[in-house]
Coordinates of C-alpha atoms and ligand atoms in Angstrom, one line a residue:
X1 CA 2.8 -89.7 -14.7
X2 CA 6.5 -90.0 -15.9
X3 CA 7.1 -90.8 -19.6
X4 CA 10.4 -91.8 -21.2
X5 CA 10.6 -90.4 -24.7
X6 CA 13.5 -91.9 -26.7
X7 CA 14.9 -89.9 -29.7
X8 CA 13.4 -86.7 -28.4
X9 CA 16.1 -84.5 -29.8
X10 CA 15.3 -85.7 -33.4
X11 CA 12.7 -84.3 -35.8
X12 CA 9.5 -86.1 -34.7
X13 CA 10.7 -86.7 -31.2
X14 CA 11.2 -83.0 -30.5
X15 CA 7.6 -82.3 -31.6
X16 CA 6.3 -85.2 -29.4
X17 CA 8.2 -83.9 -26.4
X18 CA 6.9 -80.3 -26.9
X19 CA 3.4 -81.5 -27.5
X20 CA 3.3 -83.6 -24.3
X21 CA 4.9 -81.0 -22.1
X22 CA 2.5 -78.3 -23.3
X23 CA -0.6 -80.5 -23.2
X24 CA 0.1 -82.2 -19.9
X25 CA 1.9 -79.9 -17.5
X26 CA 1.5 -82.4 -14.7
X27 CA 3.3 -85.1 -16.7
X28 CA 7.1 -85.5 -16.3
X29 CA 9.0 -86.1 -19.6
X30 CA 12.5 -87.6 -19.6
X31 CA 14.1 -87.3 -23.1
X32 CA 16.7 -90.0 -23.7
X33 CA 18.8 -89.3 -26.8
X34 CA 22.4 -90.2 -27.8
X35 CA 22.6 -87.1 -30.0
X36 CA 23.7 -88.7 -33.3
X37 CA 24.1 -86.4 -36.3
X38 CA 20.3 -86.2 -36.4
X39 CA 19.8 -85.3 -32.7
X40 CA 20.0 -81.6 -31.9
X41 CA 19.2 -80.0 -28.6
X42 CA 18.5 -76.7 -30.4
X43 CA 15.2 -78.4 -31.5
X44 CA 14.1 -78.1 -27.9
X45 CA 15.3 -74.6 -26.9
X46 CA 11.8 -73.3 -26.2
X47 CA 10.9 -76.0 -23.7
X48 CA 14.2 -77.1 -22.1
X49 CA 13.7 -75.0 -19.0
X50 CA 10.2 -76.3 -18.2
X51 CA 10.2 -77.9 -14.7
X52 CA 8.6 -81.1 -15.9
X53 CA 11.4 -81.7 -18.6
X54 CA 14.7 -83.5 -18.3
X55 CA 17.3 -84.5 -20.9
X56 CA 19.5 -87.6 -20.5
X57 CA 22.3 -88.3 -23.0
X58 CA 22.5 -92.0 -23.5
X59 CA 22.6 -94.8 -26.1
X60 CA 19.8 -97.3 -26.4
X61 CA 22.3 -99.9 -27.7
X62 CA 24.0 -99.8 -24.3
X63 CA 21.9 -102.4 -22.3
X64 CA 23.6 -101.7 -19.0
X65 CA 23.0 -98.0 -19.2
X66 CA 19.3 -98.6 -20.2
X67 CA 18.7 -101.1 -17.4
X68 CA 20.3 -98.7 -14.9
X69 CA 18.1 -95.8 -16.1
X70 CA 14.9 -97.9 -15.7
X71 CA 16.0 -99.1 -12.2
X72 CA 16.8 -95.6 -10.9
X73 CA 13.8 -93.8 -12.5
X74 CA 10.2 -95.0 -12.3
X75 CA 8.6 -94.7 -15.7
X76 CA 4.9 -95.2 -16.3
X77 CA 5.3 -95.2 -20.0
X78 CA 7.8 -95.2 -22.9
X79 CA 7.3 -93.5 -26.3
X80 CA 10.1 -95.0 -28.4
X81 CA 11.2 -92.9 -31.4
X82 CA 15.0 -93.2 -31.3
X83 CA 16.2 -94.8 -34.5
X84 CA 18.4 -94.5 -37.5
X85 CA 15.8 -93.1 -39.9
X86 CA 17.3 -92.3 -43.3
X87 CA 16.9 -94.9 -46.1
X88 CA 19.9 -93.7 -48.1
X89 CA 22.2 -94.1 -45.0
X90 CA 20.8 -97.6 -44.4
X91 CA 21.8 -98.5 -48.0
X92 CA 25.4 -97.3 -47.2
X93 CA 25.6 -98.8 -43.7
X94 CA 22.9 -101.4 -42.7
X95 CA 24.7 -102.4 -39.5
X96 CA 24.1 -99.2 -37.7
X97 CA 20.4 -99.7 -38.4
X98 CA 20.4 -103.2 -36.9
X99 CA 22.1 -102.0 -33.8
X100 CA 19.9 -99.0 -33.0
X101 CA 16.6 -100.0 -34.5
X102 CA 16.6 -103.7 -33.6
X103 CA 19.0 -104.2 -30.6
X104 CA 18.2 -100.8 -29.1
X105 CA 14.4 -101.6 -29.2
X106 CA 15.0 -105.0 -27.6
X107 CA 17.1 -103.4 -24.9
X108 CA 14.2 -101.0 -24.1
X109 CA 11.7 -103.9 -24.1
X110 CA 13.8 -105.9 -21.7
X111 CA 14.4 -102.9 -19.4
X112 CA 10.6 -102.1 -19.3
X113 CA 9.8 -105.8 -18.6
X114 CA 12.3 -106.0 -15.8
X115 CA 11.4 -102.7 -14.2
X116 CA 7.6 -103.3 -14.4
X117 CA 8.0 -106.8 -12.9
X118 CA 4.8 -108.1 -14.5
X119 CA 2.7 -105.4 -12.8
X120 CA 1.5 -103.6 -16.0
X121 CA -1.4 -101.6 -14.5
X122 CA -1.2 -98.1 -15.9
X123 CA 1.9 -98.9 -17.9
X124 CA 2.4 -98.5 -21.7
X125 CA 5.2 -99.1 -24.2
X126 CA 4.5 -97.2 -27.4
X127 CA 6.7 -98.1 -30.4
X128 CA 6.7 -95.5 -33.2
X129 CA 7.1 -97.2 -36.6
X130 CA 6.8 -96.5 -40.3
X131 CA 4.6 -97.4 -43.2
X132 CA 7.7 -98.6 -45.0
X133 CA 7.4 -102.0 -43.3
X134 CA 4.5 -102.8 -45.6
X135 CA 6.8 -102.5 -48.7
X136 CA 5.7 -100.8 -52.0
X137 CA 2.3 -100.4 -53.6
X138 CA 1.5 -100.4 -57.3
X139 CA -0.8 -97.6 -58.6
X140 CA -3.8 -99.0 -56.7
X141 CA -4.7 -99.6 -53.1
X142 CA -3.6 -98.5 -49.6
X143 CA -1.7 -100.0 -46.6
X144 CA -4.0 -101.2 -43.9
X145 CA -3.1 -102.6 -40.5
X146 CA -3.6 -106.1 -42.1
X147 CA -1.2 -105.6 -45.0
X148 CA 1.6 -108.2 -44.7
X149 CA 5.1 -106.9 -44.0
X150 CA 7.3 -106.7 -47.0
X151 CA 10.2 -104.4 -46.3
X152 CA 12.8 -103.6 -49.0
X153 CA 15.5 -101.3 -47.6
X154 CA 17.8 -102.1 -44.7
X155 CA 16.0 -99.3 -42.9
X156 CA 12.5 -100.7 -43.3
X157 CA 13.8 -104.3 -42.6
X158 CA 15.2 -103.1 -39.3
X159 CA 11.9 -101.3 -38.4
X160 CA 9.9 -104.4 -39.4
X161 CA 12.1 -106.5 -37.2
X162 CA 11.7 -104.1 -34.2
X163 CA 7.9 -104.2 -34.8
X164 CA 7.9 -108.0 -34.6
X165 CA 9.9 -107.9 -31.3
X166 CA 7.5 -105.4 -29.8
X167 CA 4.5 -107.7 -30.7
X168 CA 6.5 -110.8 -29.5
X169 CA 6.9 -109.1 -26.0
X170 CA 3.1 -108.5 -25.9
X171 CA 2.3 -112.1 -26.9
X172 CA 5.0 -113.7 -24.7
X173 CA 5.2 -111.6 -21.6
X174 CA 2.1 -109.5 -21.8
X175 CA 4.1 -106.3 -22.0
X176 CA 1.4 -103.5 -22.6
X177 CA 2.5 -102.3 -26.1
X178 CA 1.0 -100.2 -28.8
X179 CA 2.4 -99.6 -32.3
X180 CA 1.8 -97.0 -34.9
X181 CA 3.0 -97.0 -38.5
X182 CA 3.1 -93.5 -40.0
X183 CA 3.7 -92.1 -43.5
X184 CA 6.2 -89.4 -44.5
X185 CA 6.4 -86.5 -42.1
X186 CA 7.4 -83.0 -42.9
X187 CA 7.7 -79.8 -40.9
X188 CA 10.1 -77.7 -38.8
X189 CA 13.3 -79.3 -37.4
X190 CA 13.7 -82.0 -40.0
X191 CA 17.3 -82.8 -40.8
X192 CA 18.1 -81.7 -44.4
X193 CA 18.9 -85.1 -45.7
X194 CA 15.2 -85.8 -46.2
X195 CA 13.5 -84.6 -49.4
X196 CA 11.7 -81.5 -48.3
X197 CA 14.3 -79.7 -46.1
X198 CA 17.1 -80.8 -48.4
X199 CA 15.4 -79.2 -51.4
X200 CA 14.4 -76.1 -49.4
X201 CA 18.0 -75.6 -48.5
X202 CA 19.3 -76.3 -52.0
X203 CA 16.7 -73.9 -53.6
X204 CA 17.8 -71.2 -51.1
X205 CA 21.4 -71.7 -52.1
X206 CA 20.7 -72.1 -55.8
X207 CA 22.1 -75.7 -55.8
X208 CA 20.9 -78.6 -58.0
X209 CA 17.8 -80.5 -56.8
X210 CA 18.8 -84.2 -57.1
X211 CA 15.5 -86.0 -58.1
X212 CA 15.9 -89.8 -58.0
X213 CA 14.9 -91.7 -61.2
X214 CA 12.0 -90.0 -63.0
X215 CA 10.5 -88.4 -59.9
X216 CA 7.4 -90.6 -60.3
X217 CA 7.6 -92.3 -56.8
X218 CA 4.6 -91.4 -54.6
X219 CA 4.7 -90.6 -50.9
X220 CA 1.8 -89.7 -48.5
X221 CA 2.8 -86.6 -46.6
X222 CA 1.7 -85.7 -43.0
X223 CA 2.5 -82.6 -41.0
X224 CA 4.7 -83.6 -38.1
X225 CA 2.5 -81.7 -35.6
X226 CA -0.4 -83.8 -36.6
X227 CA 1.7 -86.9 -36.1
X228 CA 2.5 -85.8 -32.5
X229 CA -1.2 -85.3 -31.9
X230 CA -2.0 -88.8 -33.2
X231 CA 0.7 -90.2 -30.9
X232 CA -1.0 -88.5 -28.0
X233 CA -4.4 -89.9 -28.8
X234 CA -3.0 -93.4 -29.4
X235 CA -0.8 -93.3 -26.2
X236 CA -3.8 -92.3 -24.1
X237 CA -6.7 -94.2 -25.7
X238 CA -5.6 -97.2 -27.7
X239 CA -6.4 -100.7 -26.5
X240 CA -3.2 -102.5 -25.4
X241 CA -1.7 -104.7 -28.2
X242 CA -3.3 -102.6 -31.0
X243 CA -1.6 -101.2 -34.1
X244 CA -2.7 -98.0 -35.8
X245 CA -1.8 -96.6 -39.2
X246 CA -1.3 -92.8 -39.3
X247 CA -1.4 -90.9 -42.6
X248 CA -2.6 -87.7 -44.3
X249 CA -4.6 -89.1 -47.3
X250 CA -2.2 -86.8 -49.2
X251 CA -0.3 -88.6 -52.0
X252 CA 2.1 -86.7 -54.2
X253 CA 4.5 -87.8 -56.9
X254 CA 7.9 -86.5 -55.9
X255 CA 8.1 -84.3 -59.0
X256 CA 4.7 -82.7 -58.4
X257 CA 5.7 -82.0 -54.8
X258 CA 9.0 -80.5 -55.9
X259 CA 7.2 -78.2 -58.5
X260 CA 4.9 -77.0 -55.7
X261 CA 7.8 -76.4 -53.4
X262 CA 9.7 -74.5 -56.1
X263 CA 6.7 -72.3 -56.7
X264 CA 6.3 -71.4 -53.0
X265 CA 10.1 -70.7 -52.8
X266 CA 10.0 -68.5 -55.9
X267 CA 7.3 -66.4 -54.3
X268 CA 8.9 -66.2 -50.8
X269 CA 12.3 -65.4 -52.2
X270 CA 11.0 -62.8 -54.7
X271 CA 12.3 -64.9 -57.6
X272 CA 10.7 -65.0 -61.1
X273 CA 8.0 -67.8 -61.3
X274 CA 9.7 -70.9 -62.8
X275 CA 13.2 -69.9 -61.6
X276 CA 13.8 -72.6 -58.9
X277 CA 12.3 -75.5 -60.9
X278 CA 15.3 -75.0 -63.3
X279 CA 17.4 -76.5 -60.6
X280 CA 15.8 -79.9 -60.9
X281 CA 18.4 -82.5 -61.9
X282 CA 17.5 -86.1 -62.5
X283 CA 20.0 -88.5 -60.9
X284 CA 20.5 -92.2 -60.6
X285 CA 17.6 -93.8 -58.8
X286 CA 17.8 -95.0 -55.2
X287 CA 18.5 -98.8 -55.0
X288 CA 15.4 -100.8 -54.2
X289 CA 13.3 -97.5 -54.4
X290 CA 9.7 -98.2 -53.3
X291 CA 7.3 -96.9 -55.9
X292 CA 4.4 -95.8 -53.8
X293 CA 3.2 -95.5 -50.2
X294 CA -0.4 -94.7 -49.3
X295 CA -1.9 -95.1 -45.8
X296 CA -5.4 -96.0 -44.9
X297 CA -5.8 -94.5 -41.5
X298 CA -9.6 -95.1 -41.2
X299 CA -9.1 -97.2 -38.1
X300 CA -7.5 -94.3 -36.2
X301 CA -10.2 -91.9 -37.4
X302 CA -13.1 -94.3 -36.6
X303 CA -11.9 -95.6 -33.2
X304 CA -10.1 -92.6 -31.8
X305 CA -11.4 -89.7 -33.8
X306 CA -8.1 -88.4 -35.0
X307 CA -7.9 -86.4 -38.3
X308 CA -5.1 -84.2 -39.7
X309 CA -5.6 -80.6 -38.7
X310 CA -4.3 -78.7 -41.8
X311 CA -4.1 -79.2 -45.5
X312 CA -0.8 -80.0 -47.2
X313 CA -0.8 -76.6 -49.0
X314 CA -1.0 -74.8 -45.6
X315 CA 1.6 -77.1 -44.0
X316 CA 4.1 -76.8 -46.8
X317 CA 3.7 -73.0 -46.8
X318 CA 4.3 -72.9 -43.1
X319 CA 7.2 -75.3 -43.3
X320 CA 9.0 -73.2 -46.0
X321 CA 8.4 -70.1 -43.8
X322 CA 10.0 -71.8 -40.8
X323 CA 13.1 -72.8 -42.7
X324 CA 13.5 -69.4 -44.2
X325 CA 13.1 -67.7 -40.8
X326 CA 15.5 -70.2 -39.2
X327 CA 18.5 -70.0 -41.5
X328 CA 20.8 -70.1 -38.5
X329 CA 19.4 -73.6 -37.6
X330 CA 19.9 -74.7 -41.2
X331 CA 23.5 -73.3 -41.3
X332 CA 24.4 -75.0 -38.0
X333 CA 23.1 -78.4 -39.0
X334 CA 24.6 -78.2 -42.5
X335 CA 28.1 -77.4 -41.4
X336 CA 30.8 -80.0 -40.5
X337 CA 29.9 -83.6 -41.1
X338 CA 26.9 -82.7 -43.3
X339 CA 29.2 -81.4 -46.0
X340 CA 31.0 -84.8 -46.0
X341 CA 27.8 -86.7 -46.2
X342 CA 26.5 -84.5 -49.0
X343 CA 29.7 -85.0 -51.0
X344 CA 29.6 -88.8 -50.6
X345 CA 25.9 -89.0 -51.4
X346 CA 25.5 -86.5 -54.3
X347 CA 29.2 -86.1 -55.5
X348 CA 30.0 -82.6 -56.8
X349 CA 26.3 -81.7 -57.5
Ligands
NAD401 P1 15.5 -88.5 -36.7 O1 16.6 -89.2 -37.4 O2 15.2 -87.1 -37.0 O3 15.7 -88.6 -35.1 C1 16.2 -89.8 -34.5 C2 16.6 -89.5 -33.1 O4 17.1 -90.7 -32.4 C3 17.9 -88.5 -33.1 O5 17.6 -87.5 -32.1 C4 19.0 -89.4 -32.7 O6 20.0 -88.7 -32.0 C5 18.3 -90.4 -31.8 N1 19.1 -91.7 -31.8 C6 19.6 -92.4 -32.9 N2 20.2 -93.5 -32.5 C7 20.1 -93.5 -31.1 C8 20.6 -94.4 -30.1 N3 21.3 -95.5 -30.4 N4 20.3 -94.1 -28.8 C9 19.6 -93.0 -28.5 N5 19.2 -92.1 -29.4 C10 19.4 -92.4 -30.7 O7 14.2 -89.4 -36.9 P2 12.7 -89.0 -37.1 O8 12.4 -88.7 -38.5 O9 12.3 -88.0 -36.1 O10 12.0 -90.4 -36.8 C11 11.7 -90.7 -35.4 C12 11.0 -92.1 -35.4 O11 9.8 -92.1 -36.2 C13 11.9 -93.2 -36.0 O12 11.6 -94.4 -35.2 C14 11.3 -93.4 -37.4 O13 11.5 -94.7 -37.8 C15 9.8 -93.1 -37.2 N6 9.2 -92.5 -38.4 C16 9.7 -91.5 -39.1 C17 8.9 -90.9 -40.1 C18 9.5 -89.7 -40.9 O14 8.9 -89.4 -41.9 N7 10.5 -89.1 -40.5 C19 7.7 -91.5 -40.5 C20 7.2 -92.6 -39.8 C21 8.0 -93.1 -38.7
DAU402 O1 7.3 -93.4 -45.1 C1 7.9 -93.0 -43.9 C2 9.3 -92.8 -44.0 O2 9.5 -91.6 -44.7 C3 10.1 -92.8 -42.7 O3 10.0 -94.1 -42.1 C4 11.6 -92.5 -42.9 O4 12.2 -92.4 -41.7 C5 11.7 -91.2 -43.7 O5 13.0 -90.9 -44.0 C6 10.8 -91.2 -45.0 O6 11.4 -92.1 -46.0 P1 11.6 -91.8 -47.5 O7 12.7 -92.5 -48.1 O8 10.2 -91.9 -48.2 O9 11.9 -90.2 -47.4 P2 13.0 -89.3 -48.1 O10 12.7 -87.9 -47.7 O11 14.4 -89.8 -48.0 O12 12.6 -89.4 -49.7 C7 11.2 -89.1 -50.1 C8 11.2 -89.4 -51.6 O13 12.0 -88.5 -52.3 C9 11.6 -90.8 -52.0 O14 10.9 -91.3 -53.0 C10 13.1 -90.5 -52.4 C11 13.0 -89.2 -53.1 N1 14.3 -88.4 -53.0 C12 14.9 -88.2 -51.7 C13 16.0 -87.5 -51.6 C14 16.7 -87.4 -50.2 C15 14.9 -87.8 -54.1 O15 14.3 -87.9 -55.2 N2 16.0 -87.1 -53.9 C16 16.7 -87.0 -52.7 O16 17.7 -86.3 -52.7

């Protein structure tokens, strides 16, 4: 078995690569990543010398390169995670999201279709997507696999578009696809532009915590290791053409989550209780900010038996510990271009 993982040097991708290498020593994993600002080979240091692992630097928007890779390697499966993934960056530059998330996905679909030549026995194209394609919920209800698509940000519009292409290749060419739509992930190796690692880093440095709007938006948080486990179960056991929602049944308003995070950080850093929460600074809301996401993942639980392995309290505690123990990783990824991004995004704060 030889699986191509795209975006394996990113946050979720690195956990997926690690999970598959450790769980399936007989399976070869090729990790294709162009190493954008979000891709970091340091995320894979502990597994990079394993004999069944190989890294290839390449861009999924380069159709010639992708076709060549598929014709020289023989992949049994693809787990496609490579993407531009940050909503705020998509508001600043939508085009990069169309190129990577839409065109890049279509390039991979074409290459798999050509390489597999209609012989799809034992083949699988797994597209990793997001709950943001469903849009925003009010105070009630949850996203199911039947919820109509209603994306609001350039990021979610590009992911919705890529999902449609993946389904179109199933309907039109019979390409053996599966899709999952997951809620917000947290854990080790997440780039500190996303809420939890950004705030851990700022609390550590005593910098303001920029809360968008009133902090009342709700997200449904899932530990990244549990997401990798769900991807394994879906990759191996889902029926072709199916879609699964993945979520933690774990909704938090941003401000409640931030208070919890501040309390953990105060304890771990030996600060007075209530010290870090003073850093909270309410700033202008994100444009088109979705109010609430909540995932109904009962199909995945019922059909494939997946459930999250730990509680949010355990996962957050473990995550904070990881970032505090890996200050060098944080220092490395927040040097250079990160400083420029931070200045442009948050001004002098
Ligand atoms: P990330 O930004 O941390 O990593 C993305 C990876 O893709 C990076 O390693 C980057 O170098 C690589 N990449 C980007 N453009 C590329 C290109 N043109 N060619 C090759 N490689 C390229 O993202 P993440 O948070 O790990 O998300 C991974 C996937 O999971 C994405 O498809 C995202 O939409 C989806 N997802 C993320 C979350 C979340 O909470 N982070 C939740 C649900 C779904
Ligand atoms: O729901 C899944 C999605 O979750 C993934 O598809 C995306 O790739 C991932 O980035 C994430 O999107 P969000 O926009 O929900 O995540 P983010 O960490 O950027 O923001 C979480 C919430 O925190 C959101 O309501 C915005 C708010 N926020 C975020 C930042 C970066 C702030 O209040 N301040 C901030 O500085």
